[in-house]
Amino acid sequence: MENIEISVIIPVYNSEKYIVKCLDSLKAQSMKEIEVIIINDGSTDRTKDLIEEYQNAHQLKIRLYSRENAGQAAARNFGVLQAEGRYIAFMDSDDYVERDYLQQLYQTAKDHQSEVVTCGYRSVKPDGTVLQTTSVSSFATVADYGRPGMFVVWAKLFLKDFLLRNHFQFPEGGKIYEDVPFSLETKFKGENVKAISYIGYNYVQHESSTMSSSKVTCKRFPFEKMDHAIRDTMPKSQEARDRFEFEVLHFFAGFLFFFCKKAKREDIWKLSAFAEKEIRTYFPQYAQNPYLGLNGEKELPIAHRMAIWIFAQTIRFHMLKIFAFAVTRF
């Protein structure tokens, strides 16, 4: 039987402009014990044809599944069940990775017996121009937990048995931010979660990206899954609880203040009410979090630290709804 160490799962939908570059970066990997599982989620362009042509022209092991459009979350859940590798990596079809990307993640996972390994990434334009570089371990080559706020599933490697044993799944049904509860659960339920200073994932930003073209509405937000993830992921040790609490504060602050631009007032109010309920219910001592404040979490830019502190203060004084609505008008 062929030795497959890593299964790379890629949902695709109308990705004809980008899928070949994505696959080229996987074909060039220094680590060869990989398979690529592509879930064609109802594409109506030439995406499927291009992938089949790639299968015939190259030795990269590609397993292609075509399904009716059910969304990225459903495609990823399906891909995990098909995976033959010991580890799983997720990619978006318009992104690409450096030649040693999988090898770096894999070696770290092996050396530290890690369930999850995270690396840094570059935000790039379609032509490759670097917009921003994000490190997840600024102060060490390998660190526990790493930078808060990595609420995406790419630029990570997961132990497949860890995912299956804990029944981790993405919330289906056309939701947005389906990465967030999955990221929270996997980061804080693992015993050996590592972040490395290596930067090897290229996140392509363009107008047709999923989040760029998605409008934040309550209908598409995974309320139930988020509540479940927060309630059932609470770590046992005080240090881990503090980190987990700060991660949740970080998400809601960024989400409400930066990613709900121009959302309707009723949506902002409902999302704010949910955020405040979650914080007050599960983190009643949030104001004492040691990572909160301008001198707290040094891995984050000062603007992020300020936003999280302001978020906590608006909850404290019952001003979150009004403040979130005001800042999202600009």
Tab-separated table of C-alpha atoms in Angstrom:
chain	number	residue	atom	x	y	z
A	1	MET	CA	0.000	0.000	0.000
A	2	GLU	CA	1.215	3.476	-0.856
A	3	ASN	CA	2.562	5.367	2.153
A	4	ILE	CA	0.477	8.533	2.601
A	5	GLU	CA	1.469	10.733	5.526
A	6	ILE	CA	-0.530	13.882	4.733
A	7	SER	CA	-3.908	14.347	3.067
A	8	VAL	CA	-4.404	17.873	1.727
A	9	ILE	CA	-8.118	18.721	1.502
A	10	ILE	CA	-9.203	21.402	-0.973
A	11	PRO	CA	-12.842	22.407	-1.575
A	12	VAL	CA	-13.216	24.023	-5.005
A	13	TYR	CA	-15.978	26.119	-6.494
A	14	ASN	CA	-15.444	27.931	-9.803
A	15	SER	CA	-11.687	28.092	-9.239
A	16	GLU	CA	-10.478	27.825	-12.830
A	17	LYS	CA	-8.278	30.927	-12.486
A	18	TYR	CA	-6.328	29.654	-9.485
A	19	ILE	CA	-6.481	25.874	-9.085
A	20	VAL	CA	-3.499	25.081	-11.331
A	21	LYS	CA	-1.164	27.358	-9.352
A	22	CYS	CA	-2.443	25.791	-6.130
A	23	LEU	CA	-1.746	22.284	-7.449
A	24	ASP	CA	1.648	23.303	-8.845
A	25	SER	CA	2.711	24.341	-5.346
A	26	LEU	CA	1.693	20.935	-3.986
A	27	LYS	CA	3.402	19.050	-6.807
A	28	ALA	CA	6.606	20.924	-5.957
A	29	GLN	CA	6.544	19.905	-2.282
A	30	SER	CA	9.791	18.471	-0.911
A	31	MET	CA	7.636	15.959	0.971
A	32	LYS	CA	6.223	13.416	-1.482
A	33	GLU	CA	4.162	11.143	0.801
A	34	ILE	CA	1.029	13.193	0.242
A	35	GLU	CA	-2.346	12.954	-1.430
A	36	VAL	CA	-4.607	15.781	-2.544
A	37	ILE	CA	-8.330	15.360	-1.968
A	38	ILE	CA	-10.340	17.811	-4.030
A	39	ILE	CA	-14.067	18.234	-3.502
A	40	ASN	CA	-15.626	19.920	-6.510
A	41	ASP	CA	-18.556	21.681	-4.866
A	42	GLY	CA	-20.815	22.152	-7.873
A	43	SER	CA	-18.478	24.264	-10.043
A	44	THR	CA	-20.028	25.608	-13.247
A	45	ASP	CA	-16.786	26.728	-14.955
A	46	ARG	CA	-13.797	24.659	-16.198
A	47	THR	CA	-12.501	23.812	-12.715
A	48	LYS	CA	-13.297	20.096	-12.969
A	49	ASP	CA	-11.795	19.809	-16.460
A	50	LEU	CA	-8.566	21.482	-15.373
A	51	ILE	CA	-8.197	19.164	-12.381
A	52	GLU	CA	-8.760	16.068	-14.534
A	53	GLU	CA	-6.192	17.340	-17.023
A	54	TYR	CA	-3.756	17.855	-14.153
A	55	GLN	CA	-4.356	14.311	-12.923
A	56	ASN	CA	-3.433	12.913	-16.323
A	57	ALA	CA	-0.382	15.107	-16.836
A	58	HIS	CA	1.339	14.887	-13.436
A	59	GLN	CA	2.297	12.286	-10.845
A	60	LEU	CA	0.774	14.187	-7.941
A	61	LYS	CA	-1.791	11.875	-6.330
A	62	ILE	CA	-5.151	13.611	-6.689
A	63	ARG	CA	-8.500	12.168	-5.693
A	64	LEU	CA	-11.339	14.192	-7.149
A	65	TYR	CA	-14.914	14.063	-5.870
A	66	SER	CA	-17.740	16.019	-7.510
A	67	ARG	CA	-20.876	16.861	-5.557
A	68	GLU	CA	-23.799	19.235	-5.689
A	69	ASN	CA	-23.015	22.584	-4.124
A	70	ALA	CA	-23.293	22.276	-0.339
A	71	GLY	CA	-20.718	24.798	0.849
A	72	GLN	CA	-17.119	24.759	1.997
A	73	ALA	CA	-17.869	23.308	5.444
A	74	ALA	CA	-19.658	20.256	4.052
A	75	ALA	CA	-16.878	19.734	1.527
A	76	ARG	CA	-14.220	19.781	4.235
A	77	ASN	CA	-16.170	17.385	6.464
A	78	PHE	CA	-16.536	15.008	3.538
A	79	GLY	CA	-12.841	15.289	2.708
A	80	VAL	CA	-11.745	14.344	6.227
A	81	LEU	CA	-13.697	11.089	5.972
A	82	GLN	CA	-11.972	10.220	2.690
A	83	ALA	CA	-8.453	10.976	3.895
A	84	GLU	CA	-5.891	8.164	3.986
A	85	GLY	CA	-3.057	10.183	5.510
A	86	ARG	CA	-2.021	10.223	9.139
A	87	TYR	CA	-2.221	14.012	9.093
A	88	ILE	CA	-4.618	16.452	7.436
A	89	ALA	CA	-3.962	19.884	5.971
A	90	PHE	CA	-6.631	22.186	4.557
A	91	MET	CA	-6.098	24.615	1.707
A	92	ASP	CA	-8.263	27.098	-0.146
A	93	SER	CA	-8.220	26.579	-3.890
A	94	ASP	CA	-6.918	30.054	-4.707
A	95	ASP	CA	-3.936	29.875	-2.333
A	96	TYR	CA	-0.493	28.323	-2.733
A	97	VAL	CA	2.320	27.157	-0.448
A	98	GLU	CA	6.110	27.204	-0.297
A	99	ARG	CA	8.103	24.138	-1.361
A	100	ASP	CA	8.947	22.988	2.201
A	101	TYR	CA	5.557	23.892	3.708
A	102	LEU	CA	4.258	20.388	4.439
A	103	GLN	CA	7.696	19.111	5.482
A	104	GLN	CA	8.082	21.868	8.080
A	105	LEU	CA	4.667	21.221	9.614
A	106	TYR	CA	5.086	17.447	9.476
A	107	GLN	CA	8.529	17.433	11.095
A	108	THR	CA	7.306	19.622	13.946
A	109	ALA	CA	4.307	17.351	14.511
A	110	LYS	CA	6.571	14.296	14.591
A	111	ASP	CA	9.194	15.864	16.858
A	112	HIS	CA	6.660	17.091	19.425
A	113	GLN	CA	3.918	14.470	19.018
A	114	SER	CA	1.570	17.343	18.223
A	115	GLU	CA	-2.109	17.128	17.396
A	116	VAL	CA	-2.007	20.567	15.760
A	117	VAL	CA	0.843	22.610	14.297
A	118	THR	CA	0.384	26.181	13.023
A	119	CYS	CA	2.717	28.264	10.885
A	120	GLY	CA	2.741	31.850	9.647
A	121	TYR	CA	1.406	33.139	6.355
A	122	ARG	CA	1.635	35.914	3.803
A	123	SER	CA	-1.350	37.847	2.531
A	124	VAL	CA	-0.680	38.363	-1.159
A	125	LYS	CA	-2.308	39.810	-4.256
A	126	PRO	CA	-3.079	37.433	-7.149
A	127	ASP	CA	0.143	38.610	-8.841
A	128	GLY	CA	2.190	37.591	-5.783
A	129	THR	CA	2.704	41.056	-4.308
A	130	VAL	CA	3.017	40.662	-0.534
A	131	LEU	CA	0.504	42.757	1.390
A	132	GLN	CA	1.310	41.549	4.894
A	133	THR	CA	3.320	38.857	6.641
A	134	THR	CA	1.871	37.289	9.785
A	135	SER	CA	4.001	35.286	12.197
A	136	VAL	CA	2.313	33.017	14.724
A	137	SER	CA	5.449	32.536	16.836
A	138	SER	CA	7.416	35.779	16.929
A	139	PHE	CA	9.503	35.014	19.999
A	140	ALA	CA	10.454	31.343	19.540
A	141	THR	CA	11.114	28.838	16.763
A	142	VAL	CA	8.522	26.524	18.313
A	143	ALA	CA	6.001	27.715	20.900
A	144	ASP	CA	2.943	26.433	22.735
A	145	TYR	CA	-0.347	27.933	21.511
A	146	GLY	CA	1.257	30.720	19.480
A	147	ARG	CA	-0.298	34.001	18.392
A	148	PRO	CA	-3.993	34.431	19.285
A	149	GLY	CA	-6.490	35.020	16.521
A	150	MET	CA	-5.598	32.297	13.985
A	151	PHE	CA	-9.242	31.498	13.313
A	152	VAL	CA	-8.543	29.802	9.982
A	153	VAL	CA	-7.798	26.153	9.260
A	154	TRP	CA	-5.184	26.636	6.570
A	155	ALA	CA	-1.539	27.125	7.582
A	156	LYS	CA	-2.109	24.249	10.005
A	157	LEU	CA	-1.538	20.508	10.195
A	158	PHE	CA	-3.912	18.248	12.144
A	159	LEU	CA	-3.511	14.703	13.382
A	160	LYS	CA	-6.383	12.870	11.689
A	161	ASP	CA	-7.030	10.550	14.636
A	162	PHE	CA	-7.351	13.615	16.880
A	163	LEU	CA	-10.057	15.068	14.606
A	164	LEU	CA	-11.985	11.818	14.309
A	165	ARG	CA	-11.704	10.840	17.971
A	166	ASN	CA	-13.145	14.185	19.089
A	167	HIS	CA	-15.755	14.338	16.317
A	168	PHE	CA	-14.590	17.789	15.224
A	169	GLN	CA	-16.678	19.066	12.325
A	170	PHE	CA	-17.346	22.312	10.496
A	171	PRO	CA	-20.878	23.749	10.886
A	172	GLU	CA	-22.696	23.123	7.610
A	173	GLY	CA	-25.560	24.974	5.975
A	174	GLY	CA	-23.933	27.842	4.106
A	175	LYS	CA	-22.480	29.487	7.215
A	176	ILE	CA	-19.654	32.008	7.394
A	177	TYR	CA	-16.891	31.897	9.997
A	178	GLU	CA	-17.226	28.117	10.117
A	179	ASP	CA	-13.450	27.996	10.726
A	180	VAL	CA	-13.752	29.715	14.102
A	181	PRO	CA	-15.396	27.082	16.336
A	182	PHE	CA	-13.284	24.381	14.668
A	183	SER	CA	-10.113	26.393	15.344
A	184	LEU	CA	-11.027	27.048	18.976
A	185	GLU	CA	-11.821	23.410	19.657
A	186	THR	CA	-8.732	21.960	18.013
A	187	LYS	CA	-6.347	24.515	19.525
A	188	PHE	CA	-7.507	24.044	23.097
A	189	LYS	CA	-8.408	20.366	23.231
A	190	GLY	CA	-5.020	19.144	22.063
A	191	GLU	CA	-2.302	18.260	24.556
A	192	ASN	CA	0.629	19.282	22.329
A	193	VAL	CA	-0.417	22.182	20.132
A	194	LYS	CA	2.529	24.020	18.608
A	195	ALA	CA	3.136	27.190	16.616
A	196	ILE	CA	6.309	27.654	14.562
A	197	SER	CA	8.067	30.769	13.323
A	198	TYR	CA	8.252	29.371	9.771
A	199	ILE	CA	6.097	31.206	7.205
A	200	GLY	CA	4.994	29.036	4.305
A	201	TYR	CA	1.354	29.644	3.331
A	202	ASN	CA	0.317	32.268	0.788
A	203	TYR	CA	-3.194	33.571	1.317
A	204	VAL	CA	-4.406	35.197	-1.888
A	205	GLN	CA	-6.736	38.153	-1.394
A	206	HIS	CA	-8.994	39.165	-4.262
A	207	GLU	CA	-12.517	40.416	-4.761
A	208	SER	CA	-14.045	36.978	-5.284
A	209	SER	CA	-12.597	35.505	-2.069
A	210	THR	CA	-15.203	33.854	0.164
A	211	MET	CA	-15.081	36.440	2.954
A	212	SER	CA	-14.764	39.388	0.579
A	213	SER	CA	-17.998	38.444	-1.140
A	214	SER	CA	-19.898	37.388	1.986
A	215	LYS	CA	-22.231	39.726	3.831
A	216	VAL	CA	-22.418	39.202	7.577
A	217	THR	CA	-25.960	38.332	8.612
A	218	CYS	CA	-27.367	36.519	11.616
A	219	LYS	CA	-28.825	33.903	9.305
A	220	ARG	CA	-25.337	32.831	8.248
A	221	PHE	CA	-23.589	33.005	11.624
A	222	PRO	CA	-23.061	29.633	13.409
A	223	PHE	CA	-24.572	30.624	16.782
A	224	GLU	CA	-25.217	27.095	18.034
A	225	LYS	CA	-21.807	25.758	17.025
A	226	MET	CA	-19.999	28.729	18.553
A	227	ASP	CA	-21.823	28.301	21.852
A	228	HIS	CA	-21.068	24.577	21.833
A	229	ALA	CA	-17.381	25.196	21.094
A	230	ILE	CA	-17.015	27.738	23.899
A	231	ARG	CA	-19.015	25.749	26.447
A	232	ASP	CA	-17.355	22.386	25.826
A	233	THR	CA	-13.772	23.483	25.182
A	234	MET	CA	-13.066	25.166	28.511
A	235	PRO	CA	-9.516	24.053	29.474
A	236	LYS	CA	-8.719	22.719	32.933
A	237	SER	CA	-5.531	24.613	33.782
A	238	GLN	CA	-5.744	28.297	34.696
A	239	GLU	CA	-3.131	29.332	32.138
A	240	ALA	CA	-4.957	27.559	29.314
A	241	ARG	CA	-8.303	28.991	30.491
A	242	ASP	CA	-6.847	32.510	30.405
A	243	ARG	CA	-5.552	31.955	26.895
A	244	PHE	CA	-8.847	30.469	25.748
A	245	GLU	CA	-10.814	33.334	27.266
A	246	PHE	CA	-8.568	35.845	25.512
A	247	GLU	CA	-8.990	34.031	22.187
A	248	VAL	CA	-12.771	34.331	22.463
A	249	LEU	CA	-12.527	38.022	23.382
A	250	HIS	CA	-10.191	38.481	20.417
A	251	PHE	CA	-12.604	36.869	17.989
A	252	PHE	CA	-15.693	38.801	19.020
A	253	ALA	CA	-13.814	42.115	19.110
A	254	GLY	CA	-12.440	41.656	15.604
A	255	PHE	CA	-15.665	40.259	14.248
A	256	LEU	CA	-17.967	42.983	15.581
A	257	PHE	CA	-15.653	45.965	15.101
A	258	PHE	CA	-13.970	45.118	11.791
A	259	PHE	CA	-15.854	42.443	9.867
A	260	CYS	CA	-19.462	43.566	10.279
A	261	LYS	CA	-19.024	46.734	8.236
A	262	LYS	CA	-22.354	48.098	6.996
A	263	ALA	CA	-24.300	45.148	8.425
A	264	LYS	CA	-27.912	45.900	9.272
A	265	ARG	CA	-28.642	47.275	12.721
A	266	GLU	CA	-30.775	44.284	13.709
A	267	ASP	CA	-27.927	41.951	12.788
A	268	ILE	CA	-25.350	43.994	14.702
A	269	TRP	CA	-27.582	44.068	17.755
A	270	LYS	CA	-28.314	40.360	17.718
A	271	LEU	CA	-24.650	39.453	17.177
A	272	SER	CA	-23.587	41.850	19.932
A	273	ALA	CA	-26.176	40.388	22.324
A	274	PHE	CA	-24.879	36.904	21.577
A	275	ALA	CA	-21.255	37.945	22.151
A	276	GLU	CA	-22.096	39.626	25.454
A	277	LYS	CA	-24.114	36.634	26.626
A	278	GLU	CA	-21.273	34.237	25.824
A	279	ILE	CA	-18.683	36.350	27.634
A	280	ARG	CA	-20.804	36.967	30.726
A	281	THR	CA	-21.949	33.334	30.928
A	282	TYR	CA	-18.674	31.502	30.416
A	283	PHE	CA	-16.090	34.125	31.440
A	284	PRO	CA	-17.570	36.125	34.330
A	285	GLN	CA	-14.082	37.273	35.409
A	286	TYR	CA	-13.050	38.377	31.914
A	287	ALA	CA	-11.974	41.834	33.115
A	288	GLN	CA	-9.123	40.225	35.097
A	289	ASN	CA	-7.667	38.350	32.119
A	290	PRO	CA	-3.850	38.748	32.298
A	291	TYR	CA	-3.550	39.128	28.505
A	292	LEU	CA	-6.037	41.995	28.362
A	293	GLY	CA	-4.744	45.547	27.918
A	294	LEU	CA	-2.094	47.408	25.960
A	295	ASN	CA	0.729	45.628	27.798
A	296	GLY	CA	-0.847	42.190	27.533
A	297	GLU	CA	-0.409	39.862	24.563
A	298	LYS	CA	2.818	41.004	22.897
A	299	GLU	CA	2.309	38.756	19.856
A	300	LEU	CA	-0.500	41.055	18.704
A	301	PRO	CA	-0.207	44.518	17.127
A	302	ILE	CA	-1.074	47.306	19.537
A	303	ALA	CA	-4.196	48.195	17.511
A	304	HIS	CA	-5.537	44.673	18.091
A	305	ARG	CA	-4.789	44.860	21.802
A	306	MET	CA	-6.589	48.195	21.985
A	307	ALA	CA	-9.668	46.821	20.151
A	308	ILE	CA	-9.926	43.842	22.496
A	309	TRP	CA	-9.598	46.069	25.571
A	310	ILE	CA	-12.311	48.407	24.229
A	311	PHE	CA	-14.537	45.417	23.517
A	312	ALA	CA	-14.192	44.268	27.132
A	313	GLN	CA	-14.984	47.760	28.411
A	314	THR	CA	-18.129	48.080	26.285
A	315	ILE	CA	-19.403	44.830	27.787
A	316	ARG	CA	-18.574	46.015	31.274
A	317	PHE	CA	-20.638	49.190	30.812
A	318	HIS	CA	-23.389	47.557	28.712
A	319	MET	CA	-22.458	49.662	25.664
A	320	LEU	CA	-21.479	46.918	23.189
A	321	LYS	CA	-24.535	47.141	20.918
A	322	ILE	CA	-24.344	50.896	20.496
A	323	PHE	CA	-20.565	50.997	20.073
A	324	ALA	CA	-20.446	48.099	17.590
A	325	PHE	CA	-23.181	49.683	15.490
A	326	ALA	CA	-21.380	53.043	15.515
A	327	VAL	CA	-17.938	51.745	14.478
A	328	THR	CA	-19.335	49.564	11.677
A	329	ARG	CA	-20.911	52.591	9.976
A	330	PHE	CA	-17.485	53.890	8.941
